[in-house]
Amino acid sequence: MALRKLIAGNWKMHGQLAMLVEIEEIGRATRGWPVDVAICPPATLIAAAVALQSGVAIGAQDAHAAVAGAYTGCLSTAMLVEAGATLCIVGHSERRAFNHETDAIVRAKAEAVAASGMTPIICVGETRADYEAGRAIDVIVAHLAGSLPNAHGALIVSYEPVWAIGSGRTPSVAEIATMHGVIREIVGLDIRILYGGSVNRTNAAELLAIDNVDGALVGGASLTAAAFVPIVEAAVAALGPPAVENNRSRG
Ligand code: PGA
């Protein structure tokens, strides 16, 4: 039984109030579709995005692992839950690179997010140097060993090769299938495994049809409904034709 697909947008440091219309439009266009849709806007927009009641799940892009404390500029999971976030990305490669987040930090964040009731989206990905040296699988296995919570309920893993993010390049279908198969062996059957890195309306159908690709984490192409909705549409198309009973019940 395939897992329900999730198409999640990561707005990164893009978006002020004027961009909420994109979330409204994404919700309007995808209402009732048999896939999950989420947007992770900057934290300043979470409460306003939730208030739209658009049908799009609203997530955060990061959280601190501590419950509270002297951590200037950081946000706790309780703050994000209060704002209405139901998902939280942790361990994005940009935070691993620019904020020096280690696997241990990512694991602590994932545990805090899971304990808060939000679902963590835990990102793992190899650098271009790792990829070119043929070390991608080893790096991902190590990332997972270090970053996944020890005990976990619901969580989502996102495989995001660092060199594919924002570059217009993606691994081949065979490479993604192999990597997602490796991740599946580690996380088990009930964890969704997203692919992220230069997903767009042109390549989404091919990427979302790969075995063990349970959705996508989308950066640049999530910033407008016009770019994002076709990716959600590709996820629906990847489900194949509706079951015979469904056709019949529609009469
Ligand atoms: P991209 O970003 O889709 O712009 O490559 C993906 C991500 O960083 O989550």
Coordinates of N, CA and C and ligand atoms in Angstrom, one line a residue:
M1 N 0.9 -1.2 0.0 CA 0.0 0.0 0.0 C 0.9 1.2 0.0
A2 N 0.8 2.0 -1.0 CA 1.6 3.2 -1.1 C 1.2 4.2 -0.1
L3 N 2.2 5.0 0.4 CA 1.9 6.0 1.4 C 1.3 7.2 0.6
R4 N 0.5 8.0 1.3 CA -0.1 9.2 0.7 C 1.0 10.2 0.4
K5 N 1.0 10.7 -0.8 CA 2.1 11.6 -1.1 C 1.9 13.0 -0.5
L6 N 3.1 13.6 -0.2 CA 3.1 15.0 0.4 C 3.9 15.8 -0.5
I7 N 3.4 17.0 -1.0 CA 4.1 18.0 -1.7 C 4.3 19.2 -0.7
A8 N 5.5 19.4 -0.3 CA 5.7 20.5 0.7 C 6.6 21.5 0.1
G9 N 6.2 22.8 0.3 CA 7.0 23.9 -0.2 C 7.8 24.5 0.9
N10 N 9.0 24.8 0.6 CA 9.9 25.5 1.6 C 10.2 26.9 1.1
W11 N 9.6 27.9 1.7 CA 9.8 29.3 1.1 C 11.2 29.9 1.5
K12 N 11.9 29.2 2.4 CA 13.2 29.8 2.9 C 13.0 31.3 3.3
M13 N 13.9 32.1 3.0 CA 13.8 33.5 3.5 C 13.1 34.4 2.4
H14 N 11.9 33.9 2.0 CA 11.1 34.6 1.0 C 9.7 34.8 1.5
G15 N 9.1 35.9 1.4 CA 7.7 36.0 1.7 C 7.4 37.0 2.8
Q16 N 6.5 38.0 2.4 CA 5.9 38.9 3.4 C 4.4 38.7 3.2
L17 N 3.6 39.5 3.9 CA 2.2 39.3 3.9 C 1.6 39.2 2.5
A18 N 2.1 40.0 1.6 CA 1.5 40.0 0.2 C 1.6 38.6 -0.4
M19 N 2.5 37.8 0.0 CA 2.6 36.4 -0.6 C 1.5 35.4 -0.1
L20 N 0.8 35.8 0.9 CA -0.2 34.9 1.4 C -1.3 34.5 0.3
V21 N -1.5 35.4 -0.6 CA -2.4 35.0 -1.7 C -2.0 33.8 -2.5
E22 N -0.7 33.5 -2.5 CA -0.2 32.3 -3.2 C -0.7 31.0 -2.4
I23 N -0.7 31.1 -1.1 CA -1.2 30.0 -0.3 C -2.7 29.8 -0.5
E24 N -3.4 30.9 -0.5 CA -4.8 30.8 -0.7 C -5.1 30.2 -2.0
E25 N -4.4 30.5 -3.0 CA -4.6 30.0 -4.4 C -4.2 28.5 -4.5
I26 N -3.1 28.2 -3.8 CA -2.7 26.8 -3.8 C -3.8 25.9 -3.1
G27 N -4.3 26.4 -2.0 CA -5.4 25.7 -1.3 C -6.7 25.6 -2.2
R28 N -7.0 26.7 -2.8 CA -8.2 26.7 -3.7 C -8.1 25.7 -4.8
A29 N -6.9 25.7 -5.4 CA -6.7 24.8 -6.6 C -6.6 23.3 -6.3
T30 N -6.1 23.0 -5.1 CA -5.8 21.6 -4.8 C -6.8 21.0 -3.8
R31 N -7.9 21.8 -3.4 CA -8.8 21.3 -2.5 C -9.4 19.9 -2.9
G32 N -9.4 19.0 -2.0 CA -10.0 17.7 -2.3 C -9.1 16.7 -3.0
W33 N -8.0 17.2 -3.4 CA -7.1 16.3 -4.2 C -6.5 15.2 -3.2
P34 N -6.3 14.0 -3.7 CA -5.9 12.9 -2.8 C -4.4 12.9 -2.5
V35 N -3.8 14.0 -2.2 CA -2.4 14.1 -1.8 C -2.4 15.2 -0.7
D36 N -1.3 15.2 0.1 CA -1.2 16.2 1.2 C -0.3 17.4 0.6
V37 N -0.7 18.6 1.0 CA 0.0 19.8 0.5 C 0.3 20.6 1.7
A38 N 1.6 21.1 1.7 CA 2.0 21.9 2.8 C 2.9 23.0 2.3
I39 N 3.0 24.1 3.0 CA 3.9 25.2 2.8 C 4.6 25.6 4.1
C40 N 5.9 25.7 4.0 CA 6.7 26.2 5.2 C 7.1 27.6 4.9
P41 N 6.4 28.6 5.3 CA 6.8 30.0 5.0 C 7.7 30.5 6.1
P42 N 8.3 31.7 6.0 CA 9.0 32.2 7.1 C 8.1 32.2 8.4
A43 N 8.7 32.1 9.6 CA 8.0 32.0 10.8 C 7.0 33.2 11.1
T44 N 7.4 34.3 10.5 CA 6.6 35.5 10.7 C 5.2 35.4 10.0
L45 N 5.1 34.5 9.1 CA 3.9 34.3 8.3 C 3.0 33.2 8.8
I46 N 3.6 32.3 9.7 CA 2.9 31.1 10.0 C 1.4 31.4 10.5
A47 N 1.3 32.2 11.5 CA 0.0 32.5 12.1 C -1.0 33.0 11.1
A48 N -0.6 33.9 10.3 CA -1.4 34.5 9.2 C -1.8 33.5 8.2
A49 N -0.8 32.6 7.8 CA -1.1 31.6 6.8 C -2.1 30.6 7.4
V50 N -2.0 30.2 8.7 CA -2.9 29.3 9.3 C -4.3 29.9 9.3
A51 N -4.4 31.2 9.6 CA -5.7 31.9 9.6 C -6.5 31.9 8.3
L52 N -5.8 31.7 7.2 CA -6.4 31.6 5.9 C -7.4 30.4 5.8
Q53 N -7.1 29.4 6.6 CA -7.9 28.1 6.5 C -8.0 27.7 5.1
S54 N -6.8 27.6 4.4 CA -6.8 27.3 3.0 C -6.8 25.9 2.7
G55 N -6.6 25.0 3.7 CA -6.6 23.6 3.4 C -5.1 23.1 3.2
V56 N -4.2 24.1 3.1 CA -2.8 23.8 3.0 C -2.2 23.7 4.4
A57 N -1.5 22.6 4.7 CA -0.9 22.5 6.0 C 0.3 23.5 6.1
I58 N 0.4 24.1 7.2 CA 1.5 25.1 7.4 C 2.6 24.6 8.3
G59 N 3.8 24.7 7.8 CA 4.9 24.2 8.6 C 5.9 25.3 8.9
A60 N 6.9 25.0 9.8 CA 8.0 25.8 10.1 C 9.3 25.3 9.4
Q61 N 10.3 26.1 9.3 CA 11.5 25.8 8.6 C 12.6 25.3 9.6
D62 N 12.4 25.5 10.9 CA 13.4 25.2 11.9 C 12.8 25.4 13.2
A63 N 13.4 24.8 14.2 CA 13.0 25.1 15.6 C 14.2 24.8 16.5
H64 N 14.3 25.5 17.7 CA 15.3 25.2 18.6 C 15.0 23.9 19.4
A65 N 16.0 23.2 19.8 CA 15.7 21.9 20.6 C 15.3 22.2 22.0
A66 N 15.7 23.3 22.6 CA 15.3 23.6 24.0 C 13.9 24.1 24.1
V67 N 13.4 23.9 25.3 CA 12.0 24.3 25.6 C 11.9 25.8 25.7
A68 N 12.9 26.4 26.3 CA 12.9 27.9 26.4 C 14.3 28.2 26.8
G69 N 14.7 29.5 26.8 CA 16.0 29.9 27.4 C 16.6 31.1 26.7
A70 N 17.9 31.3 27.0 CA 18.6 32.5 26.5 C 19.2 32.1 25.1
Y71 N 18.3 32.1 24.1 CA 18.7 31.7 22.7 C 18.2 32.8 21.8
T72 N 18.9 33.9 21.8 CA 18.4 35.1 21.0 C 18.2 34.8 19.6
G73 N 17.0 35.1 19.1 CA 16.6 34.9 17.7 C 16.1 33.6 17.4
C74 N 16.0 32.7 18.4 CA 15.5 31.3 18.1 C 14.0 31.2 18.4
L75 N 13.4 30.1 17.9 CA 12.0 29.9 18.2 C 11.9 28.4 18.8
S76 N 11.1 28.3 19.8 CA 10.8 27.0 20.4 C 9.7 26.3 19.6
T77 N 9.6 25.0 19.8 CA 8.6 24.2 19.2 C 7.2 24.7 19.7
A78 N 7.1 25.0 21.0 CA 5.8 25.4 21.6 C 5.3 26.7 20.9
M79 N 6.3 27.6 20.6 CA 5.9 28.9 19.9 C 5.3 28.6 18.5
L80 N 6.0 27.6 17.9 CA 5.5 27.3 16.5 C 4.2 26.6 16.5
V81 N 4.0 25.7 17.5 CA 2.7 25.0 17.6 C 1.6 26.0 17.9
E82 N 1.9 27.0 18.8 CA 0.9 28.0 19.2 C 0.6 28.8 17.9
A83 N 1.6 29.1 17.0 CA 1.3 29.8 15.8 C 0.5 29.0 14.8
G84 N 0.4 27.7 15.0 CA -0.4 26.8 14.2 C 0.4 25.9 13.2
A85 N 1.7 25.8 13.4 CA 2.5 24.9 12.5 C 2.2 23.5 12.9
T86 N 2.1 22.6 11.9 CA 1.9 21.2 12.2 C 3.1 20.4 11.7
L87 N 4.0 21.0 11.0 CA 5.2 20.3 10.5 C 6.4 21.2 10.8
C88 N 7.5 20.6 10.8 CA 8.7 21.5 11.0 C 9.9 20.8 10.3
I89 N 10.5 21.5 9.3 CA 11.7 21.0 8.7 C 12.9 21.1 9.7
V90 N 13.7 20.1 9.8 CA 15.0 20.2 10.6 C 16.1 19.6 9.7
G91 N 17.3 20.2 9.9 CA 18.5 19.6 9.3 C 18.6 20.0 7.8
H92 N 17.9 21.0 7.3 CA 18.1 21.4 5.9 C 19.5 21.7 5.7
S93 N 20.0 21.4 4.5 CA 21.5 21.5 4.2 C 21.9 23.0 4.4
E94 N 21.0 23.9 4.1 CA 21.4 25.3 4.3 C 21.7 25.6 5.8
R95 N 20.9 25.0 6.7 CA 21.2 25.2 8.1 C 22.4 24.4 8.5
R96 N 22.6 23.2 8.0 CA 23.8 22.4 8.3 C 25.0 23.2 7.9
A97 N 24.9 23.9 6.7 CA 26.1 24.6 6.2 C 26.3 26.0 6.9
F98 N 25.2 26.8 6.9 CA 25.4 28.2 7.3 C 25.3 28.3 8.8
N99 N 24.6 27.4 9.5 CA 24.5 27.5 10.9 C 25.2 26.4 11.7
H100 N 26.0 25.7 10.9 CA 26.9 24.7 11.5 C 26.1 23.6 12.3
E101 N 25.0 23.2 11.8 CA 24.2 22.2 12.6 C 24.7 20.8 12.3
T102 N 25.1 20.1 13.3 CA 25.6 18.8 13.2 C 24.4 17.8 13.3
D103 N 24.7 16.5 13.0 CA 23.7 15.5 13.1 C 23.1 15.5 14.5
A104 N 23.9 15.6 15.5 CA 23.5 15.6 16.9 C 22.5 16.7 17.2
I105 N 22.8 17.9 16.6 CA 21.8 19.0 16.8 C 20.5 18.7 16.1
V106 N 20.7 18.2 14.9 CA 19.5 17.9 14.1 C 18.6 16.8 14.8
R107 N 19.2 15.8 15.4 CA 18.5 14.8 16.1 C 17.8 15.4 17.3
A108 N 18.4 16.3 18.0 CA 17.8 16.9 19.2 C 16.6 17.8 18.8
K109 N 16.8 18.5 17.6 CA 15.6 19.3 17.1 C 14.5 18.4 16.7
A110 N 14.8 17.3 16.0 CA 13.8 16.4 15.5 C 13.0 15.8 16.7
E111 N 13.7 15.5 17.8 CA 13.1 14.9 19.0 C 12.2 16.0 19.6
A112 N 12.6 17.2 19.7 CA 11.8 18.3 20.2 C 10.6 18.5 19.4
V113 N 10.7 18.5 18.1 CA 9.6 18.7 17.2 C 8.6 17.6 17.4
A114 N 9.1 16.4 17.4 CA 8.1 15.2 17.5 C 7.4 15.3 18.9
A115 N 8.2 15.7 19.9 CA 7.5 15.7 21.3 C 6.5 16.8 21.3
S116 N 6.6 17.8 20.5 CA 5.7 19.0 20.5 C 4.3 18.6 19.8
G117 N 4.3 17.5 19.0 CA 3.1 17.2 18.3 C 3.2 17.5 16.8
M118 N 4.2 18.3 16.4 CA 4.5 18.6 15.0 C 5.2 17.4 14.4
T119 N 5.1 17.3 13.1 CA 5.8 16.2 12.4 C 7.1 16.8 11.9
P120 N 8.3 16.2 12.3 CA 9.5 16.7 11.7 C 9.7 16.2 10.3
I121 N 10.2 17.1 9.4 CA 10.7 16.7 8.1 C 12.2 16.8 8.2
I122 N 12.9 15.6 8.3 CA 14.3 15.6 8.6 C 15.1 15.4 7.2
C123 N 15.9 16.5 6.9 CA 16.6 16.5 5.6 C 18.0 15.9 5.7
V124 N 18.3 15.1 4.7 CA 19.6 14.5 4.6 C 20.1 14.7 3.1
G125 N 21.4 14.9 2.9 CA 21.8 15.0 1.5 C 23.3 15.1 1.4
E126 N 23.9 14.6 0.3 CA 25.3 14.6 0.2 C 25.7 15.8 -0.6
T127 N 27.0 16.3 -0.4 CA 27.5 17.4 -1.2 C 28.0 16.9 -2.6
R128 N 28.3 17.8 -3.4 CA 28.7 17.5 -4.8 C 30.0 16.7 -4.7
A129 N 30.9 17.0 -3.7 CA 32.2 16.3 -3.6 C 31.9 14.8 -3.2
D130 N 31.0 14.7 -2.3 CA 30.6 13.3 -1.9 C 30.1 12.5 -3.0
Y131 N 29.2 13.2 -3.8 CA 28.5 12.5 -4.9 C 29.6 12.1 -5.9
E132 N 30.5 13.1 -6.3 CA 31.4 12.8 -7.3 C 32.4 11.7 -6.9
A133 N 32.6 11.6 -5.6 CA 33.6 10.6 -5.1 C 32.9 9.2 -4.9
G134 N 31.6 9.1 -5.2 CA 30.8 7.9 -5.1 C 30.5 7.6 -3.6
R135 N 30.5 8.6 -2.8 CA 30.2 8.4 -1.3 C 28.8 8.7 -0.9
A136 N 27.9 9.0 -1.9 CA 26.6 9.5 -1.5 C 25.8 8.5 -0.5
I137 N 25.8 7.3 -0.8 CA 25.1 6.4 0.0 C 25.6 6.3 1.4
D138 N 27.0 6.2 1.5 CA 27.6 6.2 2.9 C 27.2 7.5 3.7
V139 N 27.2 8.6 3.0 CA 26.9 9.9 3.7 C 25.5 9.9 4.2
I140 N 24.6 9.4 3.3 CA 23.2 9.4 3.7 C 22.9 8.4 4.9
V141 N 23.5 7.3 4.8 CA 23.4 6.3 5.9 C 23.9 6.9 7.2
A142 N 25.0 7.6 7.1 CA 25.6 8.2 8.3 C 24.7 9.3 8.8
H143 N 24.1 10.2 7.9 CA 23.2 11.2 8.3 C 22.0 10.7 9.0
L144 N 21.5 9.6 8.5 CA 20.3 9.0 9.1 C 20.6 8.4 10.5
A145 N 21.7 7.8 10.5 CA 22.1 7.2 11.8 C 22.3 8.3 12.9
G146 N 22.8 9.4 12.5 CA 23.0 10.5 13.4 C 21.9 11.4 13.7
S147 N 21.0 11.5 12.7 CA 19.9 12.6 12.8 C 18.5 12.1 13.2
L148 N 18.3 10.8 12.9 CA 16.9 10.3 13.3 C 16.7 10.2 14.8
P149 N 15.5 10.6 15.3 CA 15.3 10.4 16.7 C 15.4 9.0 17.1
N150 N 15.8 8.7 18.3 CA 15.9 7.4 18.8 C 14.6 6.7 18.9
A151 N 13.7 7.3 19.5 CA 12.3 6.8 19.5 C 11.4 7.8 18.7
H152 N 10.7 7.3 17.8 CA 9.9 8.3 17.1 C 8.5 7.8 16.7
G153 N 7.6 8.8 16.6 CA 6.3 8.5 16.1 C 6.4 8.9 14.6
A154 N 5.4 9.8 14.3 CA 5.4 10.3 12.9 C 6.6 11.1 12.6
L155 N 7.2 10.8 11.5 CA 8.3 11.7 11.0 C 8.4 11.4 9.4
I156 N 9.0 12.4 8.8 CA 9.2 12.4 7.3 C 10.7 12.6 7.1
V157 N 11.2 11.9 6.1 CA 12.6 12.1 5.7 C 12.6 12.7 4.4
S158 N 13.5 13.7 4.1 CA 13.6 14.3 2.8 C 15.0 14.1 2.3
Y159 N 15.2 13.4 1.2 CA 16.5 13.3 0.6 C 16.8 14.4 -0.3
E160 N 17.7 15.3 0.0 CA 18.0 16.5 -0.8 C 19.5 16.6 -1.1
P161 N 19.9 16.1 -2.2 CA 21.4 16.2 -2.5 C 21.7 17.7 -2.6
V162 N 22.7 18.1 -1.8 CA 23.1 19.5 -1.7 C 23.3 20.1 -3.1
W163 N 23.9 19.4 -4.0 CA 24.3 19.9 -5.3 C 23.0 20.0 -6.2
A164 N 21.9 19.5 -5.8 CA 20.7 19.6 -6.6 C 19.9 20.8 -6.2
I165 N 20.1 21.3 -5.0 CA 19.3 22.4 -4.5 C 19.5 23.7 -5.3
G166 N 18.5 24.2 -5.9 CA 18.6 25.5 -6.6 C 19.5 25.5 -7.8
S167 N 19.9 24.3 -8.2 CA 20.9 24.2 -9.3 C 20.3 23.9 -10.7
G168 N 19.1 23.4 -10.7 CA 18.5 22.9 -11.9 C 19.0 21.5 -12.3
R169 N 19.8 20.9 -11.4 CA 20.3 19.6 -11.7 C 19.6 18.6 -10.7
T170 N 19.4 17.4 -11.1 CA 18.9 16.3 -10.2 C 19.7 15.1 -10.5
P171 N 19.7 14.1 -9.5 CA 20.3 12.8 -9.8 C 19.4 12.1 -10.9
S172 N 19.9 11.1 -11.4 CA 19.1 10.3 -12.4 C 18.0 9.6 -11.7
V173 N 17.0 9.1 -12.4 CA 15.9 8.3 -11.9 C 16.5 7.1 -11.1
A174 N 17.5 6.5 -11.8 CA 18.1 5.2 -11.2 C 18.8 5.6 -9.8
E175 N 19.5 6.7 -9.8 CA 20.2 7.1 -8.6 C 19.2 7.4 -7.5
I176 N 18.1 8.1 -7.8 CA 17.1 8.4 -6.8 C 16.4 7.1 -6.3
A177 N 16.1 6.2 -7.2 CA 15.5 5.0 -6.8 C 16.4 4.2 -5.9
T178 N 17.7 4.1 -6.2 CA 18.6 3.4 -5.3 C 18.7 4.1 -3.9
M179 N 18.8 5.4 -3.9 CA 18.9 6.1 -2.6 C 17.7 5.9 -1.8
H180 N 16.5 6.1 -2.4 CA 15.3 6.0 -1.6 C 15.1 4.5 -1.2
G181 N 15.6 3.5 -1.9 CA 15.5 2.1 -1.5 C 16.4 1.9 -0.3
V182 N 17.5 2.5 -0.3 CA 18.4 2.4 0.9 C 17.8 3.1 2.1
I183 N 17.2 4.3 1.9 CA 16.5 5.0 3.0 C 15.3 4.1 3.5
R184 N 14.6 3.6 2.6 CA 13.4 2.7 3.0 C 13.8 1.6 3.9
E185 N 15.0 0.9 3.6 CA 15.5 -0.2 4.4 C 15.7 0.3 5.8
I186 N 16.2 1.5 6.0 CA 16.5 2.0 7.3 C 15.3 2.5 8.1
V187 N 14.4 3.2 7.4 CA 13.3 3.9 8.1 C 12.0 3.0 8.2
G188 N 11.9 2.0 7.4 CA 10.7 1.1 7.4 C 9.6 1.6 6.5
L189 N 8.6 0.9 6.5 CA 7.5 1.0 5.5 C 6.6 2.2 5.7
D190 N 6.5 2.7 7.0 CA 5.4 3.7 7.2 C 5.9 5.1 7.3
I191 N 7.2 5.3 6.9 CA 7.8 6.7 6.9 C 7.8 7.2 5.5
R192 N 7.2 8.4 5.3 CA 7.3 9.0 4.0 C 8.7 9.5 3.7
I193 N 9.2 9.3 2.4 CA 10.5 9.7 2.0 C 10.3 10.7 0.8
L194 N 10.6 11.9 1.1 CA 10.4 12.9 0.0 C 11.8 13.1 -0.8
Y195 N 11.7 13.5 -2.0 CA 12.9 13.9 -2.7 C 12.8 15.5 -2.8
G196 N 14.0 16.1 -2.6 CA 14.0 17.6 -2.8 C 15.3 17.9 -3.5
G197 N 15.2 19.0 -4.3 CA 16.3 19.5 -5.1 C 15.9 19.7 -6.5
S198 N 15.6 21.0 -6.9 CA 15.3 21.4 -8.2 C 14.1 20.6 -8.8
V199 N 13.1 20.3 -7.9 CA 11.8 19.8 -8.4 C 11.0 20.9 -9.0
N200 N 10.5 20.7 -10.2 CA 9.7 21.7 -10.9 C 8.6 21.1 -11.7
R201 N 7.8 21.9 -12.4 CA 6.6 21.3 -13.1 C 7.1 20.4 -14.2
T202 N 8.3 20.6 -14.7 CA 8.7 19.8 -15.9 C 9.2 18.4 -15.5
N203 N 9.9 18.3 -14.3 CA 10.5 17.0 -13.9 C 9.6 16.3 -12.9
A204 N 8.6 17.0 -12.3 CA 7.9 16.4 -11.2 C 7.2 15.0 -11.5
A205 N 6.6 14.9 -12.7 CA 6.0 13.6 -13.0 C 6.9 12.5 -13.0
E206 N 8.1 12.7 -13.6 CA 9.1 11.6 -13.6 C 9.6 11.3 -12.2
L207 N 9.9 12.3 -11.4 CA 10.5 12.1 -10.1 C 9.5 11.5 -9.1
L208 N 8.2 11.9 -9.2 CA 7.2 11.4 -8.3 C 6.7 10.0 -8.6
A209 N 7.1 9.5 -9.8 CA 6.7 8.1 -10.2 C 7.7 7.1 -9.7
I210 N 8.9 7.6 -9.2 CA 10.0 6.7 -8.8 C 9.5 5.9 -7.5
D211 N 9.9 4.6 -7.5 CA 9.6 3.8 -6.3 C 10.1 4.5 -5.0
N212 N 9.3 4.4 -4.0 CA 9.8 5.0 -2.7 C 9.9 6.5 -2.6
V213 N 9.5 7.2 -3.7 CA 9.4 8.6 -3.6 C 8.0 9.0 -3.2
D214 N 7.8 9.4 -1.9 CA 6.5 9.6 -1.4 C 6.1 11.1 -1.4
G215 N 6.8 11.9 -2.2 CA 6.5 13.3 -2.3 C 7.7 14.1 -2.6
A216 N 7.6 15.4 -2.5 CA 8.7 16.3 -2.8 C 8.7 17.4 -1.8
L217 N 10.0 17.9 -1.5 CA 10.2 19.1 -0.8 C 10.7 20.1 -1.9
V218 N 9.9 21.2 -2.0 CA 10.2 22.1 -3.2 C 10.5 23.5 -2.7
G219 N 11.6 24.0 -3.2 CA 12.1 25.3 -2.8 C 11.6 26.4 -3.8
G220 N 12.4 26.7 -4.8 CA 12.1 27.8 -5.7 C 10.7 27.7 -6.3
A221 N 10.3 26.5 -6.7 CA 9.0 26.3 -7.4 C 7.8 26.3 -6.5
S222 N 8.1 26.6 -5.2 CA 6.9 26.6 -4.3 C 6.5 28.1 -4.0
L223 N 7.2 29.0 -4.6 CA 6.9 30.4 -4.2 C 5.7 31.0 -4.9
T224 N 5.2 30.4 -5.9 CA 3.9 30.9 -6.5 C 3.0 29.7 -6.8
A225 N 1.7 29.9 -6.7 CA 0.7 28.9 -7.0 C 0.9 28.4 -8.5
A226 N 1.3 29.3 -9.4 CA 1.4 28.9 -10.8 C 2.5 27.9 -11.0
A227 N 3.6 28.0 -10.2 CA 4.7 27.0 -10.3 C 4.4 25.8 -9.5
F228 N 3.7 25.9 -8.3 CA 3.6 24.8 -7.4 C 2.5 23.9 -7.7
V229 N 1.3 24.4 -8.1 CA 0.1 23.6 -8.3 C 0.4 22.5 -9.3
P230 N 1.1 22.8 -10.4 CA 1.4 21.7 -11.4 C 2.2 20.5 -10.8
I231 N 3.0 20.8 -9.8 CA 3.8 19.8 -9.1 C 2.8 18.9 -8.3
V232 N 1.9 19.5 -7.6 CA 0.9 18.8 -6.9 C 0.0 17.9 -7.8
E233 N -0.3 18.5 -9.0 CA -1.0 17.8 -10.0 C -0.2 16.6 -10.5
A234 N 1.1 16.7 -10.6 CA 1.9 15.5 -11.0 C 1.9 14.4 -10.0
A235 N 1.8 14.8 -8.7 CA 1.7 13.8 -7.6 C 0.4 13.1 -7.7
V236 N -0.7 13.8 -8.1 CA -2.0 13.1 -8.2 C -1.9 12.1 -9.4
A237 N -1.3 12.6 -10.5 CA -1.2 11.8 -11.7 C -0.3 10.5 -11.5
A238 N 0.6 10.7 -10.6 CA 1.5 9.5 -10.3 C 0.8 8.4 -9.5
L239 N -0.4 8.7 -9.0 CA -1.2 7.7 -8.3 C -1.9 6.8 -9.3
G240 N -1.9 7.2 -10.5 CA -2.5 6.3 -11.6 C -4.0 6.5 -11.6
P241 N -4.7 5.8 -12.5 CA -6.1 6.0 -12.7 C -6.8 5.6 -11.4
P242 N -8.0 6.2 -11.1 CA -8.7 5.9 -9.9 C -9.2 4.4 -10.0
A243 N -9.4 3.8 -8.8 CA -9.8 2.4 -8.7 C -11.2 2.3 -9.4
V244 N -11.5 1.0 -9.8 CA -12.7 0.7 -10.6 C -13.9 1.1 -9.7
E245 N -13.9 0.8 -8.4 CA -15.0 1.0 -7.5 C -15.3 2.5 -7.5
N246 N -14.2 3.3 -7.5 CA -14.4 4.8 -7.5 C -15.2 5.3 -8.7
N247 N -14.7 4.7 -9.9 CA -15.4 5.1 -11.1 C -16.9 4.7 -11.0
R248 N -17.1 3.5 -10.5 CA -18.5 3.1 -10.4 C -19.4 3.9 -9.5
S249 N -18.8 4.3 -8.3 CA -19.6 5.0 -7.4 C -19.9 6.4 -7.9
R250 N -19.0 6.9 -8.9 CA -19.3 8.2 -9.4 C -20.5 8.0 -10.5
G251 N -20.8 6.8 -10.8 CA -21.9 6.5 -11.7 C -21.6 7.0 -13.1
Ligands
PGA1 P1 14.9 23.9 -4.7 O1 15.1 23.8 -3.1 O2 13.6 23.2 -5.0 O3 14.9 25.4 -4.9 O4 16.1 23.2 -5.3 C1 14.8 22.6 -2.4 C2 15.1 22.8 -1.0 O5 16.1 23.3 -0.6 O6 14.2 22.4 -0.1

